[in-house]
Short mmCIF file of C-alpha atoms and ligand atoms in Angstrom, two decimals:
data_model
loop_
_atom_site.label_atom_id
_atom_site.label_comp_id
_atom_site.label_asym_id
_atom_site.label_seq_id
_atom_site.Cartn_x
_atom_site.Cartn_y
_atom_site.Cartn_z
CA MET A 24 -12.59 -44.46 7.63
CA GLU A 25 -14.32 -43.43 3.72
CA THR A 26 -17.66 -41.84 5.63
CA LYS A 27 -15.17 -39.42 7.24
CA LYS A 28 -13.30 -38.45 4.65
CA PHE A 29 -16.70 -37.83 2.45
CA GLU A 30 -18.03 -35.85 6.06
CA LYS A 31 -14.96 -33.49 5.20
CA PHE A 32 -15.25 -33.10 1.95
CA GLY A 33 -19.19 -32.09 3.15
CA ASP A 34 -17.67 -29.83 5.51
CA LYS A 35 -15.27 -27.65 3.90
CA GLU A 36 -17.99 -27.15 0.65
CA LYS A 37 -20.02 -25.92 3.95
CA ASP A 38 -17.47 -23.63 4.74
CA ILE A 39 -17.43 -22.64 0.97
CA GLU A 40 -20.79 -21.89 0.97
CA GLN A 41 -21.05 -19.98 4.42
CA LEU A 42 -17.83 -17.48 3.08
CA GLU A 43 -19.68 -17.10 -0.26
CA LEU A 44 -22.99 -16.77 1.37
CA LYS A 45 -20.56 -13.91 4.14
CA LEU A 46 -18.70 -11.75 0.87
CA THR A 47 -22.56 -11.42 -1.01
CA LYS A 48 -23.72 -9.83 2.17
CA LEU A 49 -20.02 -7.87 2.96
CA TYR A 50 -20.98 -6.78 -0.72
CA SER A 51 -24.09 -5.46 0.23
CA ASP A 52 -23.02 -4.27 3.22
CA TRP A 53 -20.27 -1.74 1.72
CA GLU A 54 -22.44 -0.75 -1.13
CA GLN A 55 -24.97 0.74 1.53
CA LEU A 56 -22.18 2.39 2.84
CA LYS A 57 -20.53 3.01 -0.06
CA ILE A 58 -24.17 5.75 -0.45
CA LEU A 59 -24.72 6.09 3.07
CA TRP A 60 -20.75 7.81 2.69
CA GLU A 61 -21.12 9.16 -0.57
CA ARG A 62 -24.48 11.39 1.05
CA ALA A 63 -22.74 12.56 4.24
CA GLY A 64 -20.09 13.71 2.12
CA ILE A 65 -17.10 12.10 4.22
CA ALA A 66 -14.43 12.20 1.90
CA SER A 67 -14.08 15.36 2.71
CA ASP A 68 -13.34 15.23 7.08
CA PRO A 69 -13.14 10.98 6.69
CA LEU A 70 -12.17 11.22 10.83
CA ARG A 71 -16.07 12.70 11.20
CA LEU A 72 -17.86 11.07 14.04
CA ASP A 73 -20.32 13.10 15.63
CA GLU A 74 -25.06 12.73 15.39
CA THR A 75 -24.98 12.66 11.47
CA THR A 76 -23.08 10.27 11.38
CA LYS A 77 -23.73 7.39 13.93
CA ASN A 78 -26.59 5.58 11.20
CA ILE A 79 -23.17 5.14 9.30
CA GLU A 80 -21.21 4.00 11.89
CA LYS A 81 -23.93 1.37 13.30
CA PHE A 82 -22.86 -0.30 9.79
CA GLU A 83 -19.25 0.59 10.12
CA LYS A 84 -19.50 -1.35 12.65
CA GLU A 85 -21.89 -4.34 11.76
CA ILE A 86 -19.27 -5.23 9.18
CA MET A 87 -16.16 -5.01 11.73
CA PRO A 88 -16.54 -9.12 12.55
CA VAL A 89 -16.88 -10.21 8.69
CA LEU A 90 -13.97 -7.91 8.29
CA VAL A 91 -11.66 -9.47 10.90
CA GLU A 92 -12.79 -13.02 10.42
CA LEU A 93 -11.48 -12.55 6.75
CA LEU A 94 -8.05 -10.55 7.93
CA ASN A 95 -8.07 -14.27 9.27
CA ILE A 96 -8.86 -16.97 6.30
CA ALA A 97 -7.13 -19.67 6.27
CA GLY A 98 -7.01 -22.73 4.16
CA VAL A 99 -9.40 -24.03 1.37
CA GLU A 100 -11.36 -21.53 2.12
CA ARG A 101 -8.42 -18.25 1.20
CA GLU A 102 -7.21 -20.18 -1.64
CA ARG A 103 -10.98 -20.14 -3.46
CA PHE A 104 -10.94 -16.27 -1.69
CA TYR A 105 -7.89 -15.69 -3.64
CA GLU A 106 -9.21 -17.27 -6.27
CA SER A 107 -12.50 -14.87 -6.54
CA ALA A 108 -10.03 -11.79 -5.49
CA ARG A 109 -8.23 -12.90 -8.85
CA LYS A 110 -11.24 -13.21 -11.51
CA ILE A 111 -12.35 -9.11 -9.89
CA ARG A 112 -9.15 -8.48 -10.26
CA ASP A 113 -8.90 -9.21 -13.68
CA GLU A 114 -12.19 -7.99 -14.40
CA ASN A 115 -11.50 -4.70 -13.11
CA ALA A 116 -8.01 -3.76 -13.22
CA GLY A 117 -6.32 -5.75 -15.99
CA LYS A 118 -5.24 -9.38 -16.42
CA GLN A 119 -1.28 -7.75 -16.45
CA ILE A 120 1.18 -6.57 -13.38
CA GLN A 121 0.85 -2.82 -13.80
CA VAL A 122 4.48 -1.54 -13.22
CA ARG A 123 6.17 1.28 -11.92
CA GLY A 124 9.71 2.65 -11.40
CA ALA A 125 10.82 3.78 -8.35
CA ILE A 126 13.32 6.17 -8.16
CA GLU A 127 13.94 7.30 -4.43
CA VAL A 128 15.60 11.37 -4.65
CA SER A 129 16.62 11.93 -0.71
CA ASN A 130 16.67 9.78 2.43
CA ILE A 131 16.55 12.89 3.80
CA CYS A 132 13.47 12.83 6.43
CA ARG A 133 12.42 15.60 9.13
CA ALA A 134 9.88 13.11 10.36
CA ASN A 135 10.55 10.29 13.52
CA CYS A 136 9.03 7.51 12.35
CA LEU A 137 9.23 4.30 15.24
CA TYR A 138 9.70 1.49 12.21
CA CYS A 139 11.92 3.64 9.96
CA PRO A 140 15.42 3.38 9.77
CA MET A 141 15.60 6.53 7.59
CA ARG A 142 14.51 8.81 10.53
CA ARG A 143 15.44 12.04 11.86
CA ASP A 144 17.58 10.34 14.91
CA ASN A 145 19.25 8.11 12.46
CA LEU A 146 20.51 11.46 10.34
CA LYS A 147 23.49 11.90 11.42
CA GLY A 148 25.13 8.91 10.81
CA SER A 149 23.89 8.45 7.94
CA LYS A 150 25.22 9.32 4.16
CA GLN A 151 22.66 12.17 2.84
CA MET A 152 21.61 12.06 -0.63
CA ARG A 153 19.36 14.29 -2.63
CA MET A 154 19.15 13.69 -6.87
CA SER A 155 19.16 16.95 -9.04
CA SER A 156 16.22 17.47 -11.03
CA ASP A 157 18.16 16.40 -14.26
CA GLN A 158 19.42 13.61 -12.53
CA ILE A 159 15.42 12.62 -11.73
CA VAL A 160 14.78 13.52 -15.43
CA GLU A 161 17.40 11.10 -16.58
CA GLN A 162 16.10 8.23 -14.83
CA ALA A 163 12.92 8.68 -15.43
CA LYS A 164 14.16 8.66 -19.31
CA LEU A 165 15.33 5.24 -18.45
CA ALA A 166 12.10 3.80 -17.08
CA HIS A 167 10.65 4.98 -20.35
CA GLU A 168 13.60 3.22 -22.60
CA ALA A 169 11.86 0.32 -20.58
CA GLY A 170 8.74 0.62 -21.33
CA ILE A 171 7.91 1.57 -17.97
CA LYS A 172 5.04 4.04 -18.14
CA GLU A 173 4.50 5.20 -14.91
CA VAL A 174 7.31 6.21 -12.29
CA PHE A 175 6.84 6.34 -8.74
CA ILE A 176 8.97 9.67 -6.81
CA GLN A 177 10.06 8.58 -3.03
CA SER A 178 11.65 10.60 -0.90
CA GLY A 179 12.40 11.09 3.01
CA GLU A 180 10.43 13.94 4.35
CA ASP A 181 12.35 16.67 2.93
CA PRO A 182 10.25 20.25 2.37
CA GLN A 183 14.05 20.62 -0.02
CA MET A 184 13.23 18.41 -2.72
CA ILE A 185 9.81 20.16 -3.21
CA PRO A 186 11.38 22.85 -5.39
CA VAL A 187 13.73 20.02 -7.36
CA VAL A 188 10.23 17.27 -7.95
CA VAL A 189 8.53 20.77 -9.22
CA ASP A 190 12.05 21.31 -11.87
CA ALA A 191 12.21 17.29 -12.73
CA LEU A 192 8.05 17.37 -13.40
CA ARG A 193 8.19 20.32 -15.51
CA LYS A 194 11.50 18.76 -17.47
CA ILE A 195 9.44 16.10 -18.24
CA LYS A 196 6.63 16.91 -18.60
CA SER A 197 7.28 19.26 -21.73
CA ASP A 198 9.58 16.55 -23.49
CA HIS A 199 7.58 15.41 -26.01
CA GLU A 200 9.01 11.56 -25.77
CA LEU A 201 8.58 11.57 -21.66
CA GLN A 202 5.36 14.37 -21.33
CA GLU A 203 2.92 10.87 -21.60
CA LEU A 204 5.11 9.20 -18.86
CA LYS A 205 2.72 9.36 -15.89
CA VAL A 206 4.39 10.14 -12.06
CA VAL A 207 2.47 9.70 -8.84
CA LEU A 208 4.28 11.27 -5.53
CA ASN A 209 5.64 9.87 -2.48
CA LEU A 210 6.92 12.84 -0.69
CA GLY A 211 5.14 12.95 3.31
CA ASP A 212 3.13 16.13 4.86
CA HIS A 213 4.51 19.30 3.11
CA LYS A 214 2.27 22.57 2.77
CA GLY A 215 -0.67 22.93 0.65
CA SER A 216 0.66 25.18 -1.47
CA ASP A 217 3.65 22.63 -2.70
CA TYR A 218 1.06 20.27 -3.63
CA HIS A 219 -0.32 22.36 -5.54
CA LEU A 220 2.55 23.30 -7.30
CA LEU A 221 3.45 19.42 -7.41
CA ALA A 222 0.26 19.34 -9.03
CA LYS A 223 0.32 22.04 -11.51
CA ALA A 224 4.03 20.39 -12.61
CA GLY A 225 2.03 17.55 -13.97
CA ALA A 226 2.13 14.83 -11.14
CA GLU A 227 -1.30 13.11 -11.35
CA GLY A 228 -1.28 10.87 -7.75
CA TYR A 229 -0.15 11.17 -4.81
CA LEU A 230 0.58 8.54 -1.97
CA ILE A 231 -0.06 9.03 1.56
CA LYS A 232 -0.19 6.20 3.61
CA HIS A 233 -2.09 6.93 6.85
CA GLU A 234 0.39 3.51 8.20
CA THR A 235 -2.14 3.13 11.01
CA ILE A 236 -5.99 4.22 12.28
CA ASP A 237 -5.60 3.89 15.67
CA GLU A 238 -4.96 7.06 17.70
CA VAL A 239 -2.59 5.71 19.54
CA LEU A 240 -0.88 3.97 18.55
CA HIS A 241 -0.20 5.95 15.89
CA LYS A 242 1.08 8.52 18.12
CA LYS A 243 3.33 5.78 19.22
CA MET A 244 4.81 4.67 16.08
CA ARG A 245 5.08 8.92 14.79
CA PRO A 246 5.09 10.86 17.43
CA HIS A 247 6.29 14.04 15.61
CA THR A 248 2.69 14.22 14.30
CA SER A 249 -0.91 12.17 14.63
CA ILE A 250 -3.54 10.54 12.73
CA LYS A 251 -5.52 14.04 12.44
CA GLU A 252 -2.65 15.54 10.94
CA ARG A 253 -1.29 12.98 8.66
CA VAL A 254 -4.65 12.74 7.10
CA ASN A 255 -5.03 17.00 6.32
CA PHE A 256 -2.02 16.05 4.57
CA LEU A 257 -3.98 13.12 2.28
CA LEU A 258 -6.66 15.45 2.03
CA ARG A 259 -4.69 18.60 0.98
CA ALA A 260 -3.23 16.49 -1.67
CA ARG A 261 -6.57 16.09 -2.92
CA GLU A 262 -7.86 18.84 -2.67
CA ALA A 263 -4.58 20.67 -5.15
CA GLY A 264 -5.50 18.52 -7.82
CA MET A 265 -4.09 14.79 -7.37
CA TYR A 266 -5.42 11.59 -6.22
CA ILE A 267 -4.82 10.47 -3.37
CA GLY A 268 -4.09 6.99 -2.10
CA THR A 269 -3.58 5.57 1.85
CA GLY A 270 -1.87 2.48 3.04
CA VAL A 271 -0.98 0.52 5.90
CA ILE A 272 1.37 -1.10 8.29
CA VAL A 273 0.64 -4.87 9.47
CA GLY A 274 2.10 -5.99 12.27
CA LEU A 275 2.84 -2.96 14.07
CA PRO A 276 3.39 -3.86 17.44
CA ARG A 277 -0.06 -3.96 19.79
CA GLN A 278 -2.29 -3.50 16.62
CA THR A 279 -5.42 -5.24 16.23
CA ASP A 280 -7.65 -6.81 13.84
CA GLU A 281 -10.56 -4.85 15.04
CA SER A 282 -7.51 -1.87 14.59
CA LEU A 283 -6.94 -3.28 10.69
CA ALA A 284 -10.97 -3.65 10.28
CA LYS A 285 -11.07 0.39 10.71
CA ASP A 286 -8.08 0.87 9.00
CA ILE A 287 -10.12 -0.87 5.58
CA ILE A 288 -13.07 0.91 6.65
CA PHE A 289 -11.52 4.67 6.50
CA ALA A 290 -9.86 3.72 2.77
CA GLY A 291 -14.16 3.43 2.24
CA ARG A 292 -14.72 6.74 4.03
CA LEU A 293 -11.75 8.20 2.26
CA GLY A 294 -12.57 7.11 -0.43
CA SER A 295 -9.15 5.84 -1.86
CA TRP A 296 -10.85 3.84 -4.93
CA LYS A 297 -7.72 3.88 -6.92
CA MET A 298 -4.38 3.38 -4.76
CA VAL A 299 -4.44 1.36 -1.74
CA SER A 300 -1.94 -0.39 -0.08
CA CYS A 301 -0.26 -2.47 2.85
CA SER A 302 2.89 -4.13 3.55
CA PRO A 303 3.78 -6.28 6.96
CA PHE A 304 5.82 -4.53 9.46
CA THR A 305 9.27 -5.55 9.08
CA PRO A 306 11.38 -4.42 12.58
CA SER A 307 14.36 -2.56 10.89
CA ASP A 308 17.90 -2.78 12.23
CA GLU A 309 18.95 1.10 13.54
CA THR A 310 14.53 1.55 14.69
CA PRO A 311 13.09 1.27 18.31
CA LEU A 312 11.22 -1.49 17.44
CA LYS A 313 14.86 -4.09 16.37
CA GLY A 314 14.13 -7.24 17.99
CA THR A 315 9.50 -7.23 17.51
CA PRO A 316 8.18 -9.34 15.77
CA PRO A 317 7.48 -8.81 12.24
CA GLY A 318 3.79 -8.85 10.70
CA ASP A 319 2.07 -12.07 10.16
CA PHE A 320 3.04 -12.89 6.35
CA TRP A 321 -0.63 -14.83 5.67
CA LYS A 322 -2.83 -11.54 7.77
CA THR A 323 -1.11 -9.72 4.78
CA LEU A 324 -2.15 -10.89 1.45
CA ASN A 325 -5.65 -11.36 3.43
CA MET A 326 -5.47 -8.05 3.74
CA ILE A 327 -4.11 -7.82 0.21
CA SER A 328 -7.93 -9.74 -0.45
CA ILE A 329 -10.06 -7.78 1.27
CA TYR A 330 -8.53 -4.68 -0.76
CA ARG A 331 -9.12 -6.20 -3.91
CA HIS A 332 -12.90 -7.41 -3.15
CA LEU A 333 -13.96 -3.90 -1.70
CA PHE A 334 -12.10 -2.19 -4.00
CA PRO A 335 -11.67 -3.60 -7.31
CA LYS A 336 -9.99 -0.84 -9.90
CA ALA A 337 -7.49 -0.10 -7.24
CA ARG A 338 -4.34 -0.43 -7.73
CA ILE A 339 -2.84 -2.25 -4.79
CA PRO A 340 0.76 -3.54 -4.81
CA SER A 341 2.57 -6.53 -3.70
CA VAL A 342 5.08 -4.90 -1.92
CA SER A 343 9.01 -5.73 -2.12
CA ASN A 344 9.21 -6.64 1.77
CA LEU A 345 6.81 -9.69 1.25
CA ASP A 346 10.67 -11.55 0.23
CA ASN A 347 12.34 -9.04 3.46
CA GLU A 348 14.21 -11.99 4.89
CA GLY A 349 13.98 -10.25 7.53
CA LEU A 350 10.08 -11.34 7.65
CA PHE A 351 10.52 -14.41 8.77
CA THR A 352 6.91 -15.19 8.77
CA ARG A 353 6.73 -15.79 5.05
CA PRO A 354 6.06 -19.21 5.00
CA ALA A 355 9.10 -21.67 4.35
CA ASP A 356 7.27 -23.63 2.20
CA LEU A 357 6.15 -21.45 0.23
CA THR A 358 7.44 -22.24 -3.46
CA ILE A 359 6.92 -18.86 -5.66
CA THR A 360 7.92 -15.51 -4.09
CA GLY A 361 6.17 -13.66 -1.23
CA GLN A 362 5.38 -10.88 -4.01
CA SER A 363 4.09 -14.16 -6.70
CA ALA A 364 2.13 -14.93 -3.41
CA ALA A 365 0.87 -11.59 -2.86
CA ILE A 366 -0.55 -10.68 -6.99
CA ASN A 367 -2.33 -14.10 -6.55
CA ALA A 368 -4.40 -13.05 -3.44
CA GLY A 369 -5.53 -10.09 -6.13
CA ALA A 370 -2.83 -7.70 -5.95
CA ASP A 371 -1.81 -6.05 -9.68
CA GLY A 372 1.33 -3.72 -9.11
CA ILE A 373 4.71 -4.24 -8.79
CA THR A 374 7.66 -1.40 -8.43
CA ILE A 375 10.77 -2.30 -10.25
CA ASN A 376 13.75 0.40 -8.52
CA ILE A 377 15.74 2.75 -10.89
CA THR A 378 17.31 4.58 -8.76
CA PRO A 379 20.76 4.20 -9.71
CA PRO A 380 23.11 1.60 -7.27
CA GLU A 381 24.81 4.34 -5.11
CA ILE A 382 21.86 6.43 -4.42
CA ARG A 383 19.94 3.85 -3.66
CA LYS A 384 22.22 1.87 -0.76
CA ASN A 385 21.73 4.81 1.66
CA TYR A 386 18.00 4.76 1.25
CA LYS A 387 17.87 2.54 3.90
CA ILE A 388 14.03 2.11 4.48
CA TYR A 389 12.62 -1.53 5.50
CA ASP A 390 16.62 -2.23 6.44
CA THR A 391 17.71 -5.41 8.39
CA GLU A 392 21.69 -6.12 8.08
CA ASN A 393 21.65 -4.08 4.76
CA LYS A 394 19.13 -7.08 3.43
CA ARG A 395 16.82 -4.86 1.88
CA HIS A 396 15.12 -6.50 -1.25
CA ILE A 397 15.79 -4.75 -3.30
CA VAL A 398 12.95 -5.84 -7.17
CA ASP A 399 14.87 -5.07 -10.90
CA PHE A 400 13.84 -6.04 -14.03
CA SER A 401 14.87 -9.68 -13.41
CA LYS A 402 12.47 -10.15 -10.20
CA ALA A 403 9.72 -8.58 -12.28
CA GLU A 404 10.14 -11.80 -14.80
CA ARG A 405 10.22 -13.83 -11.84
CA ILE A 406 6.67 -12.71 -10.74
CA SER A 407 5.52 -12.68 -14.90
CA GLU A 408 6.41 -15.93 -14.33
CA GLU A 409 4.96 -17.69 -10.88
CA THR A 410 1.97 -15.67 -11.49
CA GLY A 411 1.45 -16.31 -15.67
CA LEU A 412 0.22 -12.92 -15.32
CA PRO A 413 2.60 -10.18 -18.66
CA LEU A 414 4.53 -7.48 -17.24
CA ASP A 415 2.16 -4.14 -18.63
CA ILE A 416 5.38 -3.03 -20.66
CA GLN A 417 5.32 -1.05 -23.71
CA GLU A 418 7.27 -2.75 -25.80
FE1 LIG B 10 10.43 9.73 6.63
FE2 LIG B 10 8.36 8.19 5.34
FE3 LIG B 10 11.14 6.54 7.19
FE4 LIG B 10 8.70 8.03 8.62
S1 LIG B 10 8.56 6.26 6.66
S2 LIG B 10 10.55 8.38 8.90
S3 LIG B 10 8.40 9.92 6.82
S4 LIG B 10 11.05 8.32 5.29
#
C-alpha cells in the first residue's frame, strides 16, 4: 500500500518534470518564432501563407501538439502550470489586478453574430439605446472619481456612435482632471478614417476579438463577414495609431483544440502583445445557438494560462461570463468565483461595469434569461480578497 502511494507520488514528480521540460521547449520555440515573424514582417499580414512563410509554418506546426496538450492540462500539472503563470504575471504585468471601467454606449448593432443576443436580427424586439457624448463623459468622471485609471468604451457595431465617441474623447482629453484617464475602445469594424478620428481624439487602444481563426467556423458564426475582413479591421485600427488586442471565444460549436492552438499562434503572428483575451462561449437566449453546450471552464482557464506564458506583459482579462449562470461547465465545487480562478490562472484584468443601469439592462451581450453577470465594485473587492491581489485603483 505504502509503496503504491510513493509510486504515485513519484509519478506526479515525473509529470511535473515532464511539464517543465515541455514548457522550456515551448518558450524556446516561441522565441524562435518571434524572430521569424519579425524578419518576415508578418504582423502586417498575419494570415499570410506562402512560399516565404513555409519555414515559419513548419515551426508553428511543431508547437501545435504542445498547445493542444496544455489546453487540456489537469490535476497537479495544471496547478503547477497556473503557479508558473502567476509568477510570470507578477514579474511582467505587476502583482495586482488591473481595473477597467466599462461604459456600454449603444446596444444597436449592424452585425449578426450567431452567438450574440444584440445581433441585427434581434434589433426590432429590443429597446434601442444610445448614449450622448456628455453622458459618456459623465460616466468617465464617475470612473475617475472612483480611482479607475482606464475606461473601456464598448458598443454594438453602430456607425452613428463614431462621432459621438470622438466628441466624448475630445472632451475627456481636454478636461484637465480627466486627461490622464486612458481610453480603450471596442466599437467593432469601421472605416479606416473612423479609426484615425478615434486615435486622433485620444483613444489609446482598440479591441477587435477575431473570435476564431477557423475560416469556415468564422463564416458560420459571423455570416455577415469573413476572418480576412475582421483581421483587416484590426490592422487598420493599428495603422491609425492605437495599440490593438485580439481574442477568442472558447467552445464555439464544432471548434477543435487544434483550432484554438491556431488562435494562439495567430495572436503571436499579429503581435497582440499588449492585450489578448479569451472567454467561454455562453449559449445565450434569443440566439440561434440557444441550447448548445457552453464552453469548457477549465479549457478557458488553461488558455489564459498559455497566453500568460507566451504573452507575459499583456493585459489578459478575467471575464465576467466565467460567473454567468448559463456557464454550467463551471465546477460546482469551486470555492472561489470563476473570475478569481482565472486570475489564479494568470489573468491580470477585470472590468467593472459603470454603465448607467437603465442603459445596461438593454445591453444584452451574454444574456441568458436576463442573468448576465454584472461586475460591480463589491465583486471586484471579492476577487481581490479571494486572490490576495490588490486592485490597481487610485486612492
Ligand atoms: Fe454585434 Fe458584437 Fe454582438 Fe457581433 S458580438 S452581434 S458585433 S454586438
